């Protein structure tokens, strides 16, 4: 739990393709902040992004989505490593759960119940970590406390994102999707901010009924569901562009 | 039935907001062709649009969508009046069905069964009319027979569009939505071109189950469903922009 307040420390800075990449830490949490190279210290809305299970803060899906948000909207984009992911140590419990998941995959057993349970465990730690990170990010002059904040995360990024958005009034719009409703639907019913939600029509892990049930649970007056044909990992690239337009609609004042 | 071939006659031409509007007839069918003012006779892809029930070829929803397609993509866009709509005479049968529909609306009876039956009746006539119109449009040098053709129609535009796209191999991508699966699902199962499909999550006329069943019926390898919160007539404006991007992806070679 992050009950102590930590300020943000930048540890590295580089730049490419019109985007400045600044590595940072908030206490023990490693993160990355991407900003427009033209004006990296300019005040702009912030999008927090949650990475998928087994991935990390600089996975190409993260840097690619950040590039789109920076190019199209000039936003700042922050990602932190989830517990047990990226540059963070795995606990014995992480190793056990990953082994159980890998065994289920190998034998063709349903992975849903294991993923749901493990992601919920990670979210308990990740939500206060995100809140401490947001506190620290808002101390930067280019972000501040007055600007709008969005959240974008699919898969494990949704398992962490749903309780985070439910708990965090500073987040005013979110793109989520590709998760089971178990343990999340109750929190989704507390969420009223605009939502865009992605699911795959031929997902081999998450049934249509389960995907639709989680979308249905959000109490948001404005919510959109984007379903595409294809399996779990075949989410079309154009959905990242759609998410950018969603944040442009909701975070630009 | 349009068994005789008619050539296209232009009857009026005007221009505004960067768009040339040319009224035309193909035999007894009145239509409108919108083109980019910068190059109205330049070769470009064609999008056919079907209007909704009770509306007509120049309804603001039609001219507004045409403006987006012309501005963003430089496409040609054609709409014809459906049988009994716009500048076309109503038959005694049209008048009877409209009266039954209005009575159902007034008494709060479900309108679905009447709309399904009446739209299927109109589609029997409208499909060969569209095919004759497409024949005539393809004789224009700015359209030709080699270019790609899309179809965009919701509500009654889907009741006519589903059998049209199923019957017409020249149409290679379609945006459809907001209709019941009855009498249409069987034709949808013959359709394999890319589809974007819209439905409203809180539609007071079309149940979620019925909307999802029609989407599910398309045999298309590439299909996307866009669901939005809200009632039947509350489809967000940004779905028209999404349709434009869909056609840009699929009709630009």
Short mmCIF file of C-alpha atoms in Angstrom, two decimals:
data_model
loop_
_atom_site.label_atom_id
_atom_site.label_comp_id
_atom_site.label_asym_id
_atom_site.label_seq_id
_atom_site.Cartn_x
_atom_site.Cartn_y
_atom_site.Cartn_z
CA UNK A 1 0.00 0.00 0.00
CA UNK A 2 1.22 3.49 -0.78
CA UNK A 3 0.16 5.36 2.30
CA UNK A 4 3.32 7.52 2.25
CA UNK A 5 3.58 10.24 -0.33
CA UNK A 6 6.50 10.03 -2.74
CA UNK A 7 7.53 12.68 -5.21
CA UNK A 8 8.38 11.82 -8.79
CA UNK A 9 12.04 11.41 -9.74
CA UNK A 10 13.08 11.47 -13.39
CA UNK A 11 15.84 8.91 -14.09
CA UNK A 12 16.37 9.12 -17.87
CA UNK A 13 15.26 11.17 -20.85
CA UNK A 14 15.36 10.51 -24.59
CA UNK A 15 13.50 11.67 -27.66
CA UNK A 16 12.40 10.17 -30.99
CA UNK A 17 9.64 10.61 -33.57
CA UNK A 18 8.44 13.86 -32.05
CA UNK A 19 8.01 12.32 -28.61
CA UNK A 20 10.03 12.85 -25.42
CA UNK A 21 10.30 9.76 -23.21
CA UNK A 22 11.11 10.34 -19.54
CA UNK A 23 11.63 7.37 -17.22
CA UNK A 24 10.62 8.07 -13.65
CA UNK A 25 10.15 6.47 -10.26
CA UNK A 26 7.57 7.19 -7.59
CA UNK A 27 9.02 5.43 -4.56
CA UNK A 28 9.56 1.85 -5.74
CA UNK A 29 7.29 2.16 -8.76
CA UNK A 30 9.01 2.57 -12.15
CA UNK A 31 7.14 4.47 -14.84
CA UNK A 32 7.47 6.32 -18.12
CA UNK A 33 6.04 9.68 -19.17
CA UNK A 34 5.71 10.43 -22.89
CA UNK A 35 5.19 14.06 -24.01
CA UNK A 36 5.19 16.05 -27.28
CA UNK A 37 8.81 16.90 -28.23
CA UNK A 38 7.65 20.29 -29.49
CA UNK A 39 6.63 21.35 -25.98
CA UNK A 40 7.33 18.62 -23.41
CA UNK A 41 6.84 21.00 -20.47
CA UNK A 42 3.64 22.54 -21.89
CA UNK A 43 0.42 22.10 -19.92
CA UNK A 44 -1.77 19.39 -21.51
CA UNK A 45 -4.25 16.67 -20.50
CA UNK A 46 -2.84 13.41 -19.10
CA UNK A 47 -3.73 9.86 -20.12
CA UNK A 48 -2.76 7.02 -17.77
CA UNK A 49 -2.31 3.70 -19.57
CA UNK A 50 -2.41 0.22 -18.02
CA UNK A 51 -0.43 -2.53 -19.78
CA UNK A 52 -1.61 -6.09 -20.36
CA UNK A 53 -0.75 -9.18 -18.33
CA UNK A 54 2.81 -10.41 -18.87
CA UNK A 55 3.78 -7.11 -20.53
CA UNK A 56 5.35 -3.94 -19.17
CA UNK A 57 5.28 -0.15 -19.33
CA UNK A 58 7.29 0.13 -22.58
CA UNK A 59 5.69 -2.76 -24.51
CA UNK A 60 5.16 -1.70 -28.15
CA UNK A 61 1.39 -1.57 -27.55
CA UNK A 62 2.06 1.11 -24.92
CA UNK A 63 4.60 3.19 -26.86
CA UNK A 64 2.46 2.87 -30.03
CA UNK A 65 -0.70 4.12 -28.29
CA UNK A 66 1.30 6.89 -26.59
CA UNK A 67 2.70 7.99 -29.96
CA UNK A 68 -0.84 8.30 -31.35
CA UNK A 69 -2.05 10.31 -28.31
CA UNK A 70 1.00 12.59 -28.43
CA UNK A 71 0.87 13.10 -32.23
CA UNK A 72 -2.88 13.63 -32.56
CA UNK A 73 -3.69 15.44 -29.31
CA UNK A 74 -0.43 16.69 -27.75
CA UNK A 75 -1.30 14.89 -24.50
CA UNK A 76 1.05 13.59 -21.81
CA UNK A 77 0.87 9.80 -21.39
CA UNK A 78 2.07 7.85 -18.33
CA UNK A 79 2.47 4.11 -17.79
CA UNK A 80 3.78 2.32 -14.70
CA UNK A 81 4.84 -1.31 -14.35
CA UNK A 82 2.13 -3.33 -12.62
CA UNK A 83 3.19 -5.35 -9.54
CA UNK A 84 5.31 -8.34 -10.62
CA UNK A 85 5.73 -6.93 -14.14
CA UNK A 86 8.48 -5.17 -16.11
CA UNK A 87 11.28 -3.94 -13.86
CA UNK A 88 9.49 -5.03 -10.69
CA UNK A 89 10.27 -8.20 -8.72
CA UNK A 90 7.96 -11.20 -8.79
CA UNK A 91 6.85 -12.62 -5.46
CA UNK A 92 6.54 -16.34 -4.75
CA UNK A 93 2.77 -15.86 -5.11
CA UNK A 94 3.25 -14.31 -8.59
CA UNK A 95 5.39 -17.28 -9.64
CA UNK A 96 2.78 -19.76 -8.38
CA UNK A 97 -0.11 -18.06 -10.14
CA UNK A 98 1.84 -17.74 -13.40
CA UNK A 99 2.72 -21.44 -13.25
CA UNK A 100 -0.95 -22.36 -12.72
CA UNK A 101 -1.94 -20.14 -15.66
CA UNK A 102 0.70 -21.64 -17.93
CA UNK A 103 -0.40 -25.14 -17.01
CA UNK A 104 -4.02 -24.30 -17.81
CA UNK A 105 -2.96 -22.88 -21.19
CA UNK A 106 -0.90 -26.00 -21.94
CA UNK A 107 -3.68 -28.43 -21.02
CA UNK A 108 -6.47 -26.36 -22.61
CA UNK A 109 -8.25 -25.71 -19.30
CA UNK A 110 -10.16 -22.41 -19.06
CA UNK A 111 -7.78 -19.65 -17.94
CA UNK A 112 -10.55 -17.21 -17.03
CA UNK A 113 -10.96 -18.12 -13.34
CA UNK A 114 -7.20 -17.96 -12.75
CA UNK A 115 -6.73 -14.66 -14.63
CA UNK A 116 -9.71 -13.11 -12.81
CA UNK A 117 -8.35 -14.13 -9.41
CA UNK A 118 -4.73 -13.14 -10.08
CA UNK A 119 -5.60 -9.80 -11.71
CA UNK A 120 -7.90 -8.90 -8.80
CA UNK A 121 -5.00 -9.61 -6.44
CA UNK A 122 -2.69 -7.36 -8.48
CA UNK A 123 -5.33 -4.61 -8.65
CA UNK A 124 -5.50 -4.39 -4.85
CA UNK A 125 -1.89 -3.25 -4.88
CA UNK A 126 -1.95 -1.43 -8.23
CA UNK A 127 -4.86 0.94 -7.48
CA UNK A 128 -3.18 2.79 -4.57
CA UNK A 129 0.09 2.75 -6.56
CA UNK A 130 -1.68 4.48 -9.46
CA UNK A 131 -3.21 7.01 -7.07
CA UNK A 132 0.22 7.81 -5.56
CA UNK A 133 1.65 8.09 -9.09
CA UNK A 134 -1.13 10.45 -10.13
CA UNK A 135 -0.51 12.57 -7.01
CA UNK A 136 3.16 12.81 -7.99
CA UNK A 137 2.47 13.47 -11.70
CA UNK A 138 0.10 16.30 -10.77
CA UNK A 139 2.97 18.04 -8.96
CA UNK A 140 4.68 18.53 -12.33
CA UNK A 141 3.91 21.98 -13.78
CA UNK A 142 3.10 20.45 -17.21
CA UNK A 143 0.29 18.38 -15.65
CA UNK A 144 -0.99 20.17 -12.55
CA UNK A 145 -4.16 19.45 -10.63
CA UNK A 146 -6.63 21.32 -12.84
CA UNK A 147 -6.25 19.35 -16.07
CA UNK A 148 -8.39 16.43 -17.20
CA UNK A 149 -7.15 12.85 -16.76
CA UNK A 150 -8.06 9.79 -18.83
CA UNK A 151 -7.34 6.08 -18.35
CA UNK A 152 -6.72 3.57 -21.18
CA UNK A 153 -6.18 -0.12 -20.45
CA UNK A 154 -7.39 -3.44 -21.87
CA UNK A 155 -7.10 -6.99 -20.47
CA UNK A 156 -5.18 -6.73 -17.16
CA UNK A 157 -5.26 -2.96 -17.77
CA UNK A 158 -9.04 -3.23 -17.36
CA UNK A 159 -8.84 -5.47 -14.28
CA UNK A 160 -6.80 -2.69 -12.67
CA UNK A 161 -8.58 0.15 -14.49
CA UNK A 162 -12.15 -0.61 -13.39
CA UNK A 163 -11.43 -0.40 -9.62
CA UNK A 164 -9.07 2.54 -10.25
CA UNK A 165 -11.65 4.58 -12.21
CA UNK A 166 -14.34 3.67 -9.65
CA UNK A 167 -12.11 4.91 -6.81
CA UNK A 168 -10.57 7.93 -8.50
CA UNK A 169 -12.70 11.02 -9.23
CA UNK A 170 -9.81 12.71 -11.04
CA UNK A 171 -10.25 10.27 -13.97
CA UNK A 172 -13.03 11.65 -16.19
CA UNK A 173 -13.01 9.28 -19.22
CA UNK A 174 -11.77 5.74 -19.83
CA UNK A 175 -11.17 3.21 -22.60
CA UNK A 176 -11.45 -0.34 -21.26
CA UNK A 177 -12.25 -3.83 -22.50
CA UNK A 178 -11.45 -7.52 -22.96
CA UNK A 179 -12.06 -8.83 -19.47
CA UNK A 180 -14.50 -11.01 -17.57
CA UNK A 181 -17.25 -9.38 -15.47
CA UNK A 182 -16.44 -11.41 -12.36
CA UNK A 183 -15.19 -9.24 -9.46
CA UNK A 184 -15.37 -6.16 -11.78
CA UNK A 185 -19.07 -5.66 -12.59
CA UNK A 186 -19.83 -4.43 -9.07
CA UNK A 187 -17.16 -1.72 -9.35
CA UNK A 188 -18.25 -0.90 -12.92
CA UNK A 189 -21.71 -0.09 -11.57
CA UNK A 190 -20.10 2.75 -9.57
CA UNK A 191 -18.57 4.30 -12.70
CA UNK A 192 -20.44 7.16 -14.38
CA UNK A 193 -17.75 8.78 -16.58
CA UNK A 194 -17.81 8.27 -20.39
CA UNK A 195 -16.51 4.81 -21.39
CA UNK A 196 -15.38 3.22 -24.65
CA UNK A 197 -15.22 -0.58 -24.30
CA UNK A 198 -13.62 -3.09 -26.68
CA UNK A 199 -14.42 -6.76 -27.05
CA UNK A 200 -13.66 -9.46 -29.58
CA UNK A 201 -16.66 -11.35 -31.01
CA UNK A 202 -14.73 -14.62 -31.38
CA UNK A 203 -12.67 -14.39 -28.18
CA UNK A 204 -11.54 -17.90 -27.25
CA UNK A 205 -11.21 -16.96 -23.57
CA UNK A 206 -13.98 -14.44 -22.81
CA UNK A 207 -17.50 -15.42 -23.90
CA UNK A 208 -19.77 -12.90 -25.65
CA UNK A 209 -22.15 -13.09 -22.71
CA UNK A 210 -19.38 -12.23 -20.24
CA UNK A 211 -17.94 -9.42 -22.37
CA UNK A 212 -21.38 -7.84 -22.87
CA UNK A 213 -22.20 -8.21 -19.15
CA UNK A 214 -19.19 -6.11 -18.14
CA UNK A 215 -20.06 -3.40 -20.71
CA UNK A 216 -23.65 -3.41 -19.50
CA UNK A 217 -22.57 -2.93 -15.87
CA UNK A 218 -21.11 0.58 -16.31
CA UNK A 219 -23.51 3.23 -14.97
CA UNK A 220 -22.11 5.78 -17.45
CA UNK A 221 -24.70 7.81 -19.35
CA UNK A 222 -22.29 7.91 -22.30
CA UNK A 223 -20.81 4.55 -23.16
CA UNK A 224 -19.80 2.94 -26.44
CA UNK A 225 -19.03 -0.69 -27.19
CA UNK A 226 -16.77 -1.66 -30.07
CA UNK A 227 -17.01 -5.31 -31.05
CA UNK A 228 -14.81 -6.72 -33.78
CA UNK A 229 -14.74 -10.13 -35.41
CA UNK A 230 -11.67 -12.13 -34.49
CA UNK A 231 -9.99 -13.87 -31.58
CA UNK A 232 -8.68 -12.43 -28.30
CA UNK A 233 -5.40 -11.11 -29.68
CA UNK A 234 -6.84 -9.89 -33.01
CA UNK A 235 -8.14 -6.52 -31.78
CA UNK A 236 -7.78 -4.29 -34.87
CA UNK A 237 -5.20 -1.50 -34.83
CA UNK A 238 -7.88 1.05 -35.75
CA UNK A 239 -9.34 0.70 -32.24
CA UNK A 240 -6.26 2.51 -30.91
CA UNK A 241 -7.13 5.40 -33.25
CA UNK A 242 -10.72 5.27 -32.04
CA UNK A 243 -9.48 5.53 -28.44
CA UNK A 244 -7.45 8.61 -29.39
CA UNK A 245 -10.56 10.26 -30.86
CA UNK A 246 -12.52 9.31 -27.71
CA UNK A 247 -9.96 11.07 -25.50
CA UNK A 248 -9.86 14.04 -27.88
CA UNK A 249 -13.65 14.37 -27.47
CA UNK A 250 -13.61 14.03 -23.69
CA UNK A 251 -10.32 15.52 -22.43
CA UNK A 252 -9.95 18.61 -24.64
CA UNK A 253 -11.80 21.52 -23.12
CA UNK B 1 -39.16 -4.32 -61.34
CA UNK B 2 -36.52 -2.52 -63.40
CA UNK B 3 -35.96 -5.06 -66.11
CA UNK B 4 -35.48 -2.33 -68.73
CA UNK B 5 -32.26 -0.41 -68.73
CA UNK B 6 -32.56 3.34 -68.26
CA UNK B 7 -29.77 5.83 -68.62
CA UNK B 8 -29.21 8.55 -66.08
CA UNK B 9 -30.58 12.04 -66.81
CA UNK B 10 -29.34 15.03 -64.84
CA UNK B 11 -32.18 17.46 -64.08
CA UNK B 12 -30.57 20.13 -61.87
CA UNK B 13 -27.17 21.17 -60.56
CA UNK B 14 -26.11 23.41 -57.69
CA UNK B 15 -23.09 23.81 -55.47
CA UNK B 16 -22.39 24.79 -51.87
CA UNK B 17 -19.81 24.13 -49.13
CA UNK B 18 -17.38 22.50 -51.56
CA UNK B 19 -19.96 19.98 -52.77
CA UNK B 20 -21.72 19.77 -56.14
CA UNK B 21 -25.29 18.45 -55.95
CA UNK B 22 -26.77 16.99 -59.11
CA UNK B 23 -30.38 15.82 -59.19
CA UNK B 24 -30.99 12.95 -61.57
CA UNK B 25 -33.57 10.44 -62.71
CA UNK B 26 -33.14 6.84 -63.81
CA UNK B 27 -36.48 6.08 -65.48
CA UNK B 28 -39.06 6.95 -62.81
CA UNK B 29 -36.55 6.94 -59.93
CA UNK B 30 -35.43 10.35 -58.62
CA UNK B 31 -31.98 10.59 -57.12
CA UNK B 32 -29.18 12.92 -56.12
CA UNK B 33 -25.43 12.65 -56.75
CA UNK B 34 -23.06 14.62 -54.52
CA UNK B 35 -19.44 15.14 -55.65
CA UNK B 36 -16.42 17.24 -54.64
CA UNK B 37 -16.74 20.75 -56.09
CA UNK B 38 -13.00 20.84 -56.71
CA UNK B 39 -13.28 18.02 -59.26
CA UNK B 40 -16.90 16.87 -59.70
CA UNK B 41 -16.09 14.90 -62.87
CA UNK B 42 -12.94 13.29 -61.42
CA UNK B 43 -12.86 9.50 -61.06
CA UNK B 44 -13.49 8.48 -57.42
CA UNK B 45 -15.13 5.68 -55.40
CA UNK B 46 -18.92 5.73 -55.05
CA UNK B 47 -20.99 5.35 -51.88
CA UNK B 48 -24.70 4.55 -52.22
CA UNK B 49 -26.76 5.73 -49.25
CA UNK B 50 -30.20 4.48 -48.22
CA UNK B 51 -32.43 6.91 -46.29
CA UNK B 52 -34.58 6.03 -43.28
CA UNK B 53 -38.33 5.30 -43.22
CA UNK B 54 -40.49 8.40 -43.71
CA UNK B 55 -37.47 10.40 -44.95
CA UNK B 56 -36.14 11.10 -48.43
CA UNK B 57 -32.99 11.40 -50.52
CA UNK B 58 -32.14 14.96 -49.38
CA UNK B 59 -32.96 14.59 -45.67
CA UNK B 60 -30.30 16.40 -43.58
CA UNK B 61 -28.97 13.01 -42.39
CA UNK B 62 -28.23 12.21 -46.06
CA UNK B 63 -26.72 15.54 -47.08
CA UNK B 64 -24.74 15.68 -43.81
CA UNK B 65 -23.23 12.20 -44.31
CA UNK B 66 -22.53 13.01 -47.97
CA UNK B 67 -20.73 16.20 -46.96
CA UNK B 68 -18.46 14.19 -44.63
CA UNK B 69 -17.69 11.59 -47.33
CA UNK B 70 -17.01 14.28 -49.94
CA UNK B 71 -14.90 16.45 -47.61
CA UNK B 72 -12.82 13.68 -46.04
CA UNK B 73 -12.47 11.25 -48.95
CA UNK B 74 -13.45 13.03 -52.19
CA UNK B 75 -15.98 10.28 -52.94
CA UNK B 76 -19.14 10.48 -55.06
CA UNK B 77 -22.31 9.81 -53.02
CA UNK B 78 -25.70 8.82 -54.48
CA UNK B 79 -29.11 8.55 -52.81
CA UNK B 80 -32.44 7.64 -54.43
CA UNK B 81 -35.93 8.02 -53.02
CA UNK B 82 -37.25 4.66 -51.80
CA UNK B 83 -40.65 3.56 -53.17
CA UNK B 84 -43.43 5.67 -51.61
CA UNK B 85 -40.89 8.19 -50.24
CA UNK B 86 -39.72 11.72 -51.14
CA UNK B 87 -40.83 12.73 -54.65
CA UNK B 88 -42.39 9.34 -55.38
CA UNK B 89 -46.11 8.56 -55.20
CA UNK B 90 -47.56 6.53 -52.35
CA UNK B 91 -49.74 3.57 -53.30
CA UNK B 92 -52.94 2.64 -51.46
CA UNK B 93 -50.89 -0.15 -49.82
CA UNK B 94 -48.31 2.41 -48.59
CA UNK B 95 -51.08 4.52 -47.08
CA UNK B 96 -52.61 1.50 -45.32
CA UNK B 97 -49.31 0.34 -43.83
CA UNK B 98 -48.40 3.86 -42.69
CA UNK B 99 -51.80 4.20 -40.99
CA UNK B 100 -51.31 0.87 -39.19
CA UNK B 101 -47.83 1.98 -38.07
CA UNK B 102 -49.09 5.34 -36.80
CA UNK B 103 -51.90 3.64 -34.90
CA UNK B 104 -49.43 1.26 -33.24
CA UNK B 105 -47.22 4.23 -32.26
CA UNK B 106 -50.23 6.10 -30.84
CA UNK B 107 -51.48 3.13 -28.79
CA UNK B 108 -48.01 2.00 -27.70
CA UNK B 109 -48.24 -1.35 -29.54
CA UNK B 110 -44.91 -2.78 -30.78
CA UNK B 111 -44.12 -1.34 -34.22
CA UNK B 112 -41.45 -3.94 -35.05
CA UNK B 113 -43.65 -6.51 -36.80
CA UNK B 114 -45.26 -3.82 -38.99
CA UNK B 115 -41.97 -2.10 -39.86
CA UNK B 116 -40.33 -5.45 -40.67
CA UNK B 117 -43.19 -6.45 -42.99
CA UNK B 118 -43.54 -3.06 -44.71
CA UNK B 119 -39.79 -2.55 -45.19
CA UNK B 120 -39.44 -6.06 -46.66
CA UNK B 121 -42.19 -5.17 -49.13
CA UNK B 122 -40.40 -1.94 -50.10
CA UNK B 123 -37.06 -3.76 -50.43
CA UNK B 124 -38.49 -6.13 -53.05
CA UNK B 125 -38.97 -3.13 -55.31
CA UNK B 126 -36.02 -1.06 -54.09
CA UNK B 127 -33.28 -3.66 -54.67
CA UNK B 128 -33.75 -3.89 -58.49
CA UNK B 129 -34.19 -0.10 -58.56
CA UNK B 130 -30.82 0.33 -56.84
CA UNK B 131 -29.24 -2.14 -59.26
CA UNK B 132 -30.62 -0.21 -62.27
CA UNK B 133 -29.40 3.04 -60.69
CA UNK B 134 -25.93 1.59 -60.14
CA UNK B 135 -25.86 0.41 -63.77
CA UNK B 136 -26.68 3.98 -64.88
CA UNK B 137 -24.24 5.64 -62.45
CA UNK B 138 -21.43 3.40 -63.69
CA UNK B 139 -21.97 4.78 -67.22
CA UNK B 140 -20.77 8.16 -65.97
CA UNK B 141 -17.06 8.67 -66.67
CA UNK B 142 -16.46 9.93 -63.10
CA UNK B 143 -17.69 6.62 -61.69
CA UNK B 144 -17.10 3.87 -64.27
CA UNK B 145 -17.26 0.15 -63.75
CA UNK B 146 -13.78 -0.38 -62.26
CA UNK B 147 -14.12 1.67 -59.07
CA UNK B 148 -15.12 0.40 -55.66
CA UNK B 149 -18.71 0.86 -54.40
CA UNK B 150 -19.90 1.11 -50.80
CA UNK B 151 -23.37 1.14 -49.24
CA UNK B 152 -24.40 3.11 -46.13
CA UNK B 153 -27.92 2.84 -44.71
CA UNK B 154 -29.48 2.46 -41.25
CA UNK B 155 -33.06 1.61 -40.23
CA UNK B 156 -35.06 1.23 -43.49
CA UNK B 157 -31.72 1.79 -45.25
CA UNK B 158 -30.63 -1.52 -43.69
CA UNK B 159 -33.88 -3.33 -44.55
CA UNK B 160 -33.14 -2.43 -48.19
CA UNK B 161 -29.35 -2.58 -47.84
CA UNK B 162 -29.03 -6.15 -46.55
CA UNK B 163 -30.81 -7.79 -49.53
CA UNK B 164 -29.09 -5.30 -51.89
CA UNK B 165 -25.56 -6.06 -50.62
CA UNK B 166 -26.36 -9.81 -50.63
CA UNK B 167 -27.49 -9.60 -54.27
CA UNK B 168 -24.93 -7.13 -55.60
CA UNK B 169 -21.28 -8.19 -55.97
CA UNK B 170 -20.28 -4.67 -57.00
CA UNK B 171 -20.77 -3.47 -53.40
CA UNK B 172 -17.58 -4.29 -51.48
CA UNK B 173 -18.16 -2.68 -48.04
CA UNK B 174 -21.24 -1.57 -46.10
CA UNK B 175 -22.30 0.35 -42.99
CA UNK B 176 -25.63 -0.93 -41.69
CA UNK B 177 -27.58 -1.10 -38.44
CA UNK B 178 -30.66 -0.47 -36.30
CA UNK B 179 -33.02 -3.11 -37.62
CA UNK B 180 -34.64 -6.36 -36.54
CA UNK B 181 -33.15 -9.67 -37.72
CA UNK B 182 -36.49 -11.01 -39.00
CA UNK B 183 -36.49 -11.55 -42.78
CA UNK B 184 -32.93 -10.09 -42.95
CA UNK B 185 -30.70 -12.57 -41.07
CA UNK B 186 -30.95 -15.16 -43.83
CA UNK B 187 -29.69 -12.65 -46.41
CA UNK B 188 -27.05 -11.35 -44.00
CA UNK B 189 -25.61 -14.88 -43.85
CA UNK B 190 -24.85 -14.55 -47.60
CA UNK B 191 -22.83 -11.36 -47.08
CA UNK B 192 -19.04 -11.65 -46.79
CA UNK B 193 -17.83 -8.08 -47.43
CA UNK B 194 -16.56 -5.91 -44.53
CA UNK B 195 -19.41 -4.54 -42.39
CA UNK B 196 -19.71 -1.83 -39.75
CA UNK B 197 -22.97 -2.19 -37.83
CA UNK B 198 -24.59 0.33 -35.44
CA UNK B 199 -27.07 -0.37 -32.68
CA UNK B 200 -28.42 1.52 -29.68
CA UNK B 201 -28.13 -0.19 -26.29
CA UNK B 202 -31.36 1.34 -24.97
CA UNK B 203 -33.40 1.13 -28.18
CA UNK B 204 -37.09 1.24 -27.24
CA UNK B 205 -38.09 -0.60 -30.44
CA UNK B 206 -35.30 -3.09 -31.21
CA UNK B 207 -34.20 -5.36 -28.33
CA UNK B 208 -30.50 -5.96 -27.65
CA UNK B 209 -31.00 -9.62 -28.47
CA UNK B 210 -32.50 -8.78 -31.88
CA UNK B 211 -29.87 -6.17 -32.72
CA UNK B 212 -27.01 -8.52 -31.79
CA UNK B 213 -28.63 -11.40 -33.73
CA UNK B 214 -28.57 -9.42 -36.98
CA UNK B 215 -24.92 -8.40 -36.46
CA UNK B 216 -24.04 -12.00 -35.67
CA UNK B 217 -25.66 -13.23 -38.90
CA UNK B 218 -23.23 -11.55 -41.30
CA UNK B 219 -20.73 -14.06 -42.72
CA UNK B 220 -18.14 -11.29 -43.16
CA UNK B 221 -14.64 -12.11 -41.92
CA UNK B 222 -14.22 -8.42 -41.05
CA UNK B 223 -17.13 -6.98 -39.14
CA UNK B 224 -17.39 -4.35 -36.42
CA UNK B 225 -20.29 -3.56 -34.12
CA UNK B 226 -20.69 -0.11 -32.58
CA UNK B 227 -23.10 0.00 -29.67
CA UNK B 228 -23.90 3.28 -27.95
CA UNK B 229 -25.95 4.05 -24.87
CA UNK B 230 -29.19 5.82 -25.69
CA UNK B 231 -32.55 5.33 -27.36
CA UNK B 232 -33.36 4.57 -31.00
CA UNK B 233 -32.99 8.12 -32.31
CA UNK B 234 -29.99 9.01 -30.14
CA UNK B 235 -27.27 7.48 -32.37
CA UNK B 236 -24.26 9.77 -31.75
CA UNK B 237 -23.07 12.01 -34.57
CA UNK B 238 -19.55 10.59 -34.25
CA UNK B 239 -20.80 7.32 -35.77
CA UNK B 240 -21.15 9.15 -39.11
CA UNK B 241 -17.45 10.05 -38.86
CA UNK B 242 -16.66 6.44 -38.01
CA UNK B 243 -18.53 5.33 -41.14
CA UNK B 244 -16.44 7.76 -43.22
CA UNK B 245 -13.24 6.24 -41.81
CA UNK B 246 -14.60 2.74 -42.52
CA UNK B 247 -15.16 3.63 -46.18
CA UNK B 248 -11.77 5.35 -46.36
CA UNK B 249 -10.18 2.08 -45.16
CA UNK B 250 -12.13 -0.15 -47.54
CA UNK B 251 -12.78 1.87 -50.72
CA UNK B 252 -9.48 3.71 -51.19
CA UNK B 253 -7.06 1.53 -53.12
#
